[in-house]
PDB file of C-alpha atoms and ligand atoms in Angstrom:
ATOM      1  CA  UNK A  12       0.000   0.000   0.000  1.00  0.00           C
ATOM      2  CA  UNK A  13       2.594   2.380   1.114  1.00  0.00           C
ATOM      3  CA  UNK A  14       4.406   1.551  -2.110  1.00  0.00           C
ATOM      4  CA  UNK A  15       1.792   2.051  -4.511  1.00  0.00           C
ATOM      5  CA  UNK A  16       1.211   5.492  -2.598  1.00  0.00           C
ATOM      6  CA  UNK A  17       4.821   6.268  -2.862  1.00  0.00           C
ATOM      7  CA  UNK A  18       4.681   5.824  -7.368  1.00  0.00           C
ATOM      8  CA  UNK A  19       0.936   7.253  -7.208  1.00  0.00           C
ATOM      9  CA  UNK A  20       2.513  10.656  -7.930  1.00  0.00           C
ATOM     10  CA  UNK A  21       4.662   9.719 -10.775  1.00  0.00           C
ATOM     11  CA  UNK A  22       2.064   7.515 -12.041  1.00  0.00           C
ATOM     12  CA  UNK A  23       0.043  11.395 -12.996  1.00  0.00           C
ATOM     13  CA  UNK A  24       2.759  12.938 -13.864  1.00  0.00           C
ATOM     14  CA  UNK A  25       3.410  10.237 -16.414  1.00  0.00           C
ATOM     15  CA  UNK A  26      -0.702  10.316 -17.172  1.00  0.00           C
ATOM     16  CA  UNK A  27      -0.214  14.116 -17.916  1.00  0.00           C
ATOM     17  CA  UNK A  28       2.266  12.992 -20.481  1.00  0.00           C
ATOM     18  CA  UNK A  29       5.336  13.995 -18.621  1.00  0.00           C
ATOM     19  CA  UNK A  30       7.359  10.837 -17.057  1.00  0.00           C
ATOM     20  CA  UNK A  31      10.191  10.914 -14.784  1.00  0.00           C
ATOM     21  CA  UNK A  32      11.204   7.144 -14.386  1.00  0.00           C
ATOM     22  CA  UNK A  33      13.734   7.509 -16.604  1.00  0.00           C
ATOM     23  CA  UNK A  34      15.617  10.063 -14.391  1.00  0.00           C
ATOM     24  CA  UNK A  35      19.493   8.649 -13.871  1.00  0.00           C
ATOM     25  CA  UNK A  36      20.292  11.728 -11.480  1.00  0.00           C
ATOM     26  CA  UNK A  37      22.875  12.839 -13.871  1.00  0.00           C
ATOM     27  CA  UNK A  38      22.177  17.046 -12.771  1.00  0.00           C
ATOM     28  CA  UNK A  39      22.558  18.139 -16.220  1.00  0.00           C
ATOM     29  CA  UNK A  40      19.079  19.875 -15.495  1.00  0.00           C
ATOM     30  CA  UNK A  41      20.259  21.812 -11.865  1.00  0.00           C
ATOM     31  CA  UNK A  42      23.809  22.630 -13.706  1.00  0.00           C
ATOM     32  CA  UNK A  43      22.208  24.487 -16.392  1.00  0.00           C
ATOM     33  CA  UNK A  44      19.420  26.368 -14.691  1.00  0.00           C
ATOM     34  CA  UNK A  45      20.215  29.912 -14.643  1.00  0.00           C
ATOM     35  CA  UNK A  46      18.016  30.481 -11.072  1.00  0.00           C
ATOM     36  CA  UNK A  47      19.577  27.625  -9.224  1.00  0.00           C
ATOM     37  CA  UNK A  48      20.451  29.833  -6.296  1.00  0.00           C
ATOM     38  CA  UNK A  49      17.390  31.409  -5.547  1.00  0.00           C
ATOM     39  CA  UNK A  50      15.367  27.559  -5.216  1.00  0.00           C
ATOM     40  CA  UNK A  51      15.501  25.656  -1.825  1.00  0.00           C
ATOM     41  CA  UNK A  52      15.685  22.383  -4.347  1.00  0.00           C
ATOM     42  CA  UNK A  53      17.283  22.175  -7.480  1.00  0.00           C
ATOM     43  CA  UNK A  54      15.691  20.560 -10.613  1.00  0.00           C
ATOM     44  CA  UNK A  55      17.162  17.236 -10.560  1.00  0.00           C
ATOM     45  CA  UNK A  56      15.744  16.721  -6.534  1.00  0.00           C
ATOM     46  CA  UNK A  57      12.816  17.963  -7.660  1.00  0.00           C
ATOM     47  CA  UNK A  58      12.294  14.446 -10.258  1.00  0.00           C
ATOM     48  CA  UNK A  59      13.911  12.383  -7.451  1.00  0.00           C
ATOM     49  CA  UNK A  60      11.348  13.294  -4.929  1.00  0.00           C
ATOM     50  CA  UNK A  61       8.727  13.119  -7.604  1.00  0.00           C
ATOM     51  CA  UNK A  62       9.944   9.617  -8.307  1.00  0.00           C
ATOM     52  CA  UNK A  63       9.990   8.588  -5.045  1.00  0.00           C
ATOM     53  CA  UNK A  64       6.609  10.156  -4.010  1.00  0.00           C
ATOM     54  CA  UNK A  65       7.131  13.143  -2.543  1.00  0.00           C
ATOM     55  CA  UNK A  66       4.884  15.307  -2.841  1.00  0.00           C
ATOM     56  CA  UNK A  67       3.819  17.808   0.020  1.00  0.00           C
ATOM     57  CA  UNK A  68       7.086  18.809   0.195  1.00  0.00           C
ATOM     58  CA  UNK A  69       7.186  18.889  -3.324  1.00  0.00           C
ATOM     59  CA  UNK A  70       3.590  20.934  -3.294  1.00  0.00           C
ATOM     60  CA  UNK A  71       5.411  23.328  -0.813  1.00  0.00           C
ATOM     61  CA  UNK A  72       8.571  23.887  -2.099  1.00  0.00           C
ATOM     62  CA  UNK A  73       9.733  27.812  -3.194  1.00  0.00           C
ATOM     63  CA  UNK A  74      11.352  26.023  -6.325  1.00  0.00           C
ATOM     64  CA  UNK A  75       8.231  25.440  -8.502  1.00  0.00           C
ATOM     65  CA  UNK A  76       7.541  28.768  -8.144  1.00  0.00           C
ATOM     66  CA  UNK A  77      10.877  30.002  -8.470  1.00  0.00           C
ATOM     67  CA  UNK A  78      11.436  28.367 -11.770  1.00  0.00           C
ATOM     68  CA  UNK A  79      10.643  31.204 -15.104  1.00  0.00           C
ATOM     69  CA  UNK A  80       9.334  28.181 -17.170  1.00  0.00           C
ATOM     70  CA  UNK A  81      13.082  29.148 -19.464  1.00  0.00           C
ATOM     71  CA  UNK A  82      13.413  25.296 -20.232  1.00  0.00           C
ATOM     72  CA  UNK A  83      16.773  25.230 -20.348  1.00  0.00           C
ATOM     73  CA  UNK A  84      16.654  21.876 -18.136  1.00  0.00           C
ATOM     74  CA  UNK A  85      14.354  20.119 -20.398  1.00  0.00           C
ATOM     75  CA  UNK A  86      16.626  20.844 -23.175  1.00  0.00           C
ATOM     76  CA  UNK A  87      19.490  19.766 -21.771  1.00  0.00           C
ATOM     77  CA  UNK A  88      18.149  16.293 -19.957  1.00  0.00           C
ATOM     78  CA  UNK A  89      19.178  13.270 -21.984  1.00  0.00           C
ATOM     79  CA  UNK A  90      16.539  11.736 -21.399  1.00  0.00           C
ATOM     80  CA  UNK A  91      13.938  13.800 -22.576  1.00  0.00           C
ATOM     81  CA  UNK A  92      11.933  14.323 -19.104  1.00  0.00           C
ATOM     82  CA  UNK A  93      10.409  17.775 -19.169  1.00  0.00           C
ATOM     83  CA  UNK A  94      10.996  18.905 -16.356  1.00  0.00           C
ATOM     84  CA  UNK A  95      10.227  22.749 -16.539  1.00  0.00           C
ATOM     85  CA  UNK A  96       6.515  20.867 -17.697  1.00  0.00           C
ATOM     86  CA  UNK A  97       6.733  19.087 -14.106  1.00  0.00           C
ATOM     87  CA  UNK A  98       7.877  22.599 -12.355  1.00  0.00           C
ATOM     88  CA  UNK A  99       4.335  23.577 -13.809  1.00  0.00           C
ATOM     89  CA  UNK A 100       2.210  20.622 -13.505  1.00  0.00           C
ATOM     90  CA  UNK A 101       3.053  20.953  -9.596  1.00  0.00           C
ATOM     91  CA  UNK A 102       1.883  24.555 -10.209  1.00  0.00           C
ATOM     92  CA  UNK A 103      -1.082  23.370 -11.142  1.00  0.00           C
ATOM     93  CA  UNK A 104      -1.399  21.363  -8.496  1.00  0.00           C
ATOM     94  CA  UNK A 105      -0.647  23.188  -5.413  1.00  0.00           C
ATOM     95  CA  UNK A 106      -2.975  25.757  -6.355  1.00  0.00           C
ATOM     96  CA  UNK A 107      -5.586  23.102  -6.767  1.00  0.00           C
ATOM     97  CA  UNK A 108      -4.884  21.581  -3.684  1.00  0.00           C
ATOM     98  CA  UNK A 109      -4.998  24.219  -1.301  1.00  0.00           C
ATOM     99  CA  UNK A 110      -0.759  24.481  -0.672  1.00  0.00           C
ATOM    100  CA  UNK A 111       0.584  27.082   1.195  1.00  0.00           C
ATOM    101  CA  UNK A 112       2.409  29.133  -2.003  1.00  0.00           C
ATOM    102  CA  UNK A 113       5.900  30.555  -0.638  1.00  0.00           C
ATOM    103  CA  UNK A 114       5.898  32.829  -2.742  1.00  0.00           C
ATOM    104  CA  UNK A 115       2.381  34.611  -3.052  1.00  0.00           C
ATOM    105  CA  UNK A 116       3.839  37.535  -5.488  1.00  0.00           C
ATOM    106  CA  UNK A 117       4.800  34.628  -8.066  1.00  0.00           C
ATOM    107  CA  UNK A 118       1.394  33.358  -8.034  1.00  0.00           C
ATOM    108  CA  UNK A 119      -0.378  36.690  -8.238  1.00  0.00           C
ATOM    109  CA  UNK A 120       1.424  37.854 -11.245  1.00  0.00           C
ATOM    110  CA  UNK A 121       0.058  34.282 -12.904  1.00  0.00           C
ATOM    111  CA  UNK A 122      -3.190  35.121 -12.065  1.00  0.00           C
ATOM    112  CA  UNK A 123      -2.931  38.645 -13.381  1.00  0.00           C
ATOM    113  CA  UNK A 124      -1.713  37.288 -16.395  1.00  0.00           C
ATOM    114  CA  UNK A 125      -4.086  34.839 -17.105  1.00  0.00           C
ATOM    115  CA  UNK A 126      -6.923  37.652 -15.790  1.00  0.00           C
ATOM    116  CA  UNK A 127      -5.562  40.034 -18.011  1.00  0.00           C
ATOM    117  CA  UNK A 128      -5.774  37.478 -21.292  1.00  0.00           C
ATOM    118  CA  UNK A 129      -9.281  36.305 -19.678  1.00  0.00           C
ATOM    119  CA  UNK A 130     -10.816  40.191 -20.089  1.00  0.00           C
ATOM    120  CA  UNK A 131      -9.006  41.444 -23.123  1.00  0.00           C
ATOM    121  CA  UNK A 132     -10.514  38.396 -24.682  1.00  0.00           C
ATOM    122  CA  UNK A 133      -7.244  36.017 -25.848  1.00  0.00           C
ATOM    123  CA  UNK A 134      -5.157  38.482 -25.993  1.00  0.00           C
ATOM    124  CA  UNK A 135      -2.325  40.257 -23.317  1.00  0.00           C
ATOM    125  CA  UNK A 136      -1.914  44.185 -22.435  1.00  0.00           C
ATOM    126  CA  UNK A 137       0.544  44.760 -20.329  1.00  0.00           C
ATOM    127  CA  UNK A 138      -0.922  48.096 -18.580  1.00  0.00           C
ATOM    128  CA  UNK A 139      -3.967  45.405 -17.548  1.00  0.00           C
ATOM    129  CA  UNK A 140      -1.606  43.053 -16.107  1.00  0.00           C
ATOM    130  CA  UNK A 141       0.231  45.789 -14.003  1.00  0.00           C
ATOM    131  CA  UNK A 142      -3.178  47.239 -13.073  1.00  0.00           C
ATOM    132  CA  UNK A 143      -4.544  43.772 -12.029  1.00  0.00           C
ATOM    133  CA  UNK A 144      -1.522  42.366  -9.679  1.00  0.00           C
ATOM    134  CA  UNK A 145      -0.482  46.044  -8.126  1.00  0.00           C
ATOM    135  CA  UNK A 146      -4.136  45.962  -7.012  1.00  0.00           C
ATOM    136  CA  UNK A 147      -3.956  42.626  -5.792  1.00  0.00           C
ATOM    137  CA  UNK A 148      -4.163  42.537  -2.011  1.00  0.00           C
ATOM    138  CA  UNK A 149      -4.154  46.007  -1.282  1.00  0.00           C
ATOM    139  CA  UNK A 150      -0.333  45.381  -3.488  1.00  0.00           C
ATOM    140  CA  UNK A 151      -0.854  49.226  -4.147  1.00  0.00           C
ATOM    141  CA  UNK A 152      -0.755  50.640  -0.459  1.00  0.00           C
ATOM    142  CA  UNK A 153       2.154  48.831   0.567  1.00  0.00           C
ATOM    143  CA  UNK A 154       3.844  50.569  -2.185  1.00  0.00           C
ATOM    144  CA  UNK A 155       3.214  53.758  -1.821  1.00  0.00           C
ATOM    145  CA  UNK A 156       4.026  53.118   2.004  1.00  0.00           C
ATOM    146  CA  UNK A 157       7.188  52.088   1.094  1.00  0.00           C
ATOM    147  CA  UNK A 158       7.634  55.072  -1.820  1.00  0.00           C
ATOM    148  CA  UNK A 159       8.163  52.463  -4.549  1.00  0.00           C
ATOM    149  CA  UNK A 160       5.023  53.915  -6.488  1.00  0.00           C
ATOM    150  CA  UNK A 161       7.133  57.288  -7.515  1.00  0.00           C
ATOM    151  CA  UNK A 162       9.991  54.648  -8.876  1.00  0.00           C
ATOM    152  CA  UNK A 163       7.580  52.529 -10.919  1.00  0.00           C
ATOM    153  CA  UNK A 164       5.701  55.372 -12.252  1.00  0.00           C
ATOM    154  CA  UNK A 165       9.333  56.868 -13.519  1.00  0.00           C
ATOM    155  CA  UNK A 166       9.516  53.715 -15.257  1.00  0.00           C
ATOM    156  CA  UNK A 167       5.839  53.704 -16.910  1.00  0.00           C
ATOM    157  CA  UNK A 168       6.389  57.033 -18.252  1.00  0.00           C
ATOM    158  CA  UNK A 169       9.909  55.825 -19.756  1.00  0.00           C
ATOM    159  CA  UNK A 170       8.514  53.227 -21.185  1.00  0.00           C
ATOM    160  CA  UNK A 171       5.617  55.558 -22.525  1.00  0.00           C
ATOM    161  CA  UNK A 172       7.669  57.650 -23.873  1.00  0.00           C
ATOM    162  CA  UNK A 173       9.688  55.231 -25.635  1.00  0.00           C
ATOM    163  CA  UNK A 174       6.219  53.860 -26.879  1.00  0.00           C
ATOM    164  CA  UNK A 175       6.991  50.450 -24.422  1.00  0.00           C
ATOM    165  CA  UNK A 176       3.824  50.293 -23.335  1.00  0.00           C
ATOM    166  CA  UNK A 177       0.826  50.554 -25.344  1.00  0.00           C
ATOM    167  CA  UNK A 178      -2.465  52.110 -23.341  1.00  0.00           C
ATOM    168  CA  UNK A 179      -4.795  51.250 -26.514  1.00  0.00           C
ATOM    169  CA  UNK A 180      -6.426  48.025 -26.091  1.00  0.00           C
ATOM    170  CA  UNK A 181      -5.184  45.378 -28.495  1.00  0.00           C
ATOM    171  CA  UNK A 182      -7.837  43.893 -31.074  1.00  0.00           C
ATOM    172  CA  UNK A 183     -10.532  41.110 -29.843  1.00  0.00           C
ATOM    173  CA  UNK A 184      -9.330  37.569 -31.179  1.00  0.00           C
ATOM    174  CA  UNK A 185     -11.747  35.779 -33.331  1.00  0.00           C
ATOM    175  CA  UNK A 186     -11.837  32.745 -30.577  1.00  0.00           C
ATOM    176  CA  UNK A 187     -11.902  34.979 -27.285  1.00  0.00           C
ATOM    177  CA  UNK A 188     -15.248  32.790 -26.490  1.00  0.00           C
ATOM    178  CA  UNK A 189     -12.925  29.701 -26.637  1.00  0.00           C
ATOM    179  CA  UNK A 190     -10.417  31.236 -24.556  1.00  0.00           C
ATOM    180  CA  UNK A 191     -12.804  32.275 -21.981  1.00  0.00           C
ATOM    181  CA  UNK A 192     -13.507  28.912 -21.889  1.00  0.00           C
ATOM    182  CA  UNK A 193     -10.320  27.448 -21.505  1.00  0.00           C
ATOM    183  CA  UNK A 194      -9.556  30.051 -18.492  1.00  0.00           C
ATOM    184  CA  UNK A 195     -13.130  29.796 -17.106  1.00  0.00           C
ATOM    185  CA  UNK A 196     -11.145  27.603 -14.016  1.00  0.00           C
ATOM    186  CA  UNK A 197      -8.469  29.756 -13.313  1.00  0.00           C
TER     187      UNK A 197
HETATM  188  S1  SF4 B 226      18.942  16.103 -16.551  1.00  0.00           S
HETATM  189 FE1  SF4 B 226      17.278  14.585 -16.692  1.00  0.00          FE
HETATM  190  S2  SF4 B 226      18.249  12.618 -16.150  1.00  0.00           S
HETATM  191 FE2  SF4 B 226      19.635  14.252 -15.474  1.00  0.00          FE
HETATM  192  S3  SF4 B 226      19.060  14.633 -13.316  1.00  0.00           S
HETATM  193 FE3  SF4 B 226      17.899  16.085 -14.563  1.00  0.00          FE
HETATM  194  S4  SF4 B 226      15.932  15.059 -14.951  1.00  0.00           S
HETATM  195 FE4  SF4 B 226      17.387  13.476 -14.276  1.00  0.00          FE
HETATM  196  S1  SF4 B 227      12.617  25.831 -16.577  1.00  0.00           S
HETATM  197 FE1  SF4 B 227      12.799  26.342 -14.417  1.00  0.00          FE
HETATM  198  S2  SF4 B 227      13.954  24.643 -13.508  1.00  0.00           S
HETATM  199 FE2  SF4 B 227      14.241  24.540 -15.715  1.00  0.00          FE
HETATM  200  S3  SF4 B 227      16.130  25.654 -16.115  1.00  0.00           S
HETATM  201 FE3  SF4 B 227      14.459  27.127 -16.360  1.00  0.00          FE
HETATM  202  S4  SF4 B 227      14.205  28.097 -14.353  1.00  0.00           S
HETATM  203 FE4  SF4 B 227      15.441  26.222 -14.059  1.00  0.00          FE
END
């Protein structure tokens, strides 16, 4: 029983099309990501625990977040295990499940993201996504507590001014319905 418990977790990850049983530990993956330092487990721990059934501390671990989704690891494995796939899949899951998220900012930008494609129907606009995760959580009075506003609005009028950021709303996609619908969840 505890066995079968222990390969449950690799047994989904290999459902959602992304198998780890073929890991040999080699570290090719943790030697080539560029934001090794900043994760409390590197890539190649990440598969072992997966293999071996780890997952709360998997689910609570600052790496999945931590990782940009660059691939560099799942280009370099030589055995063709995506892992930046896995580093999302357990995304997926610890938002799903409840998980404590170490690092809440991380998450919030995803979700401003995906709200931002969600109401500009399929497609992304940057001054949405800034608007949406500064005003998550009351984001907005911390920073002007802290005087950080002044800096970032510097930066928006740079960027303006340099025609960086567009304030017109890109055009509607033909399948925003569809999109809606694959985002209705998140
Ligand atoms: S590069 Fe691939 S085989 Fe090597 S440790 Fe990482 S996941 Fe395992
Ligand atoms: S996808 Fe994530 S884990 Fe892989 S190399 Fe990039 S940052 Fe590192």
């Amino acid at each position: 029983m505890a066995e079968s418990l222990a390969f449950a977790l690799a047994e989904n990850l290999a459902a959602a099309g992304l198998a780890v049983d073929t890991c040999y530990q080699c570290r090719k993956c943790s030697n080539g990501c560029p934001l090794v330092f900043a994760m409390d487990l590197p890539p190649d721990r990440v598969i072992r625990l997966a293999l071996l059934g780890g997952e709360a501390e998997l689910l609570a671990c600052r790496t999945i977040w931590v990782c940009s989704s660059c691939e560099t690891c799942t280009t370099r494995c030589p055995n063709g295990i995506d892992i930046a796939g896995v580093m999302d899949w357990l995304k997926e899951q610890a938002v799903a499940k409840g998980a404590a998220v170490p690092e809440p900012e991380v998450r919030d930008f995803h979700r401003a993201f995906l709200g931002a494609v969600k109401l500009m129907g399929g497609r992304l606009s940057e001054p949405v996504v800034m608007a949406l995760y500064t005003l998550k959580g009351g984001r907005w009075l911390t920073k002007l507590r802290r005087s950080a506003a002044a800096g970032e609005l510097a930066t928006a009028l740079g960027l303006l001014k340099r025609r960086r950021l567009p304030l017109t709303p890109p055009p509607r996609l033909g399948g925003a319905g569809e999109v809606a619908r694959i985002l209705r969840r998140w």
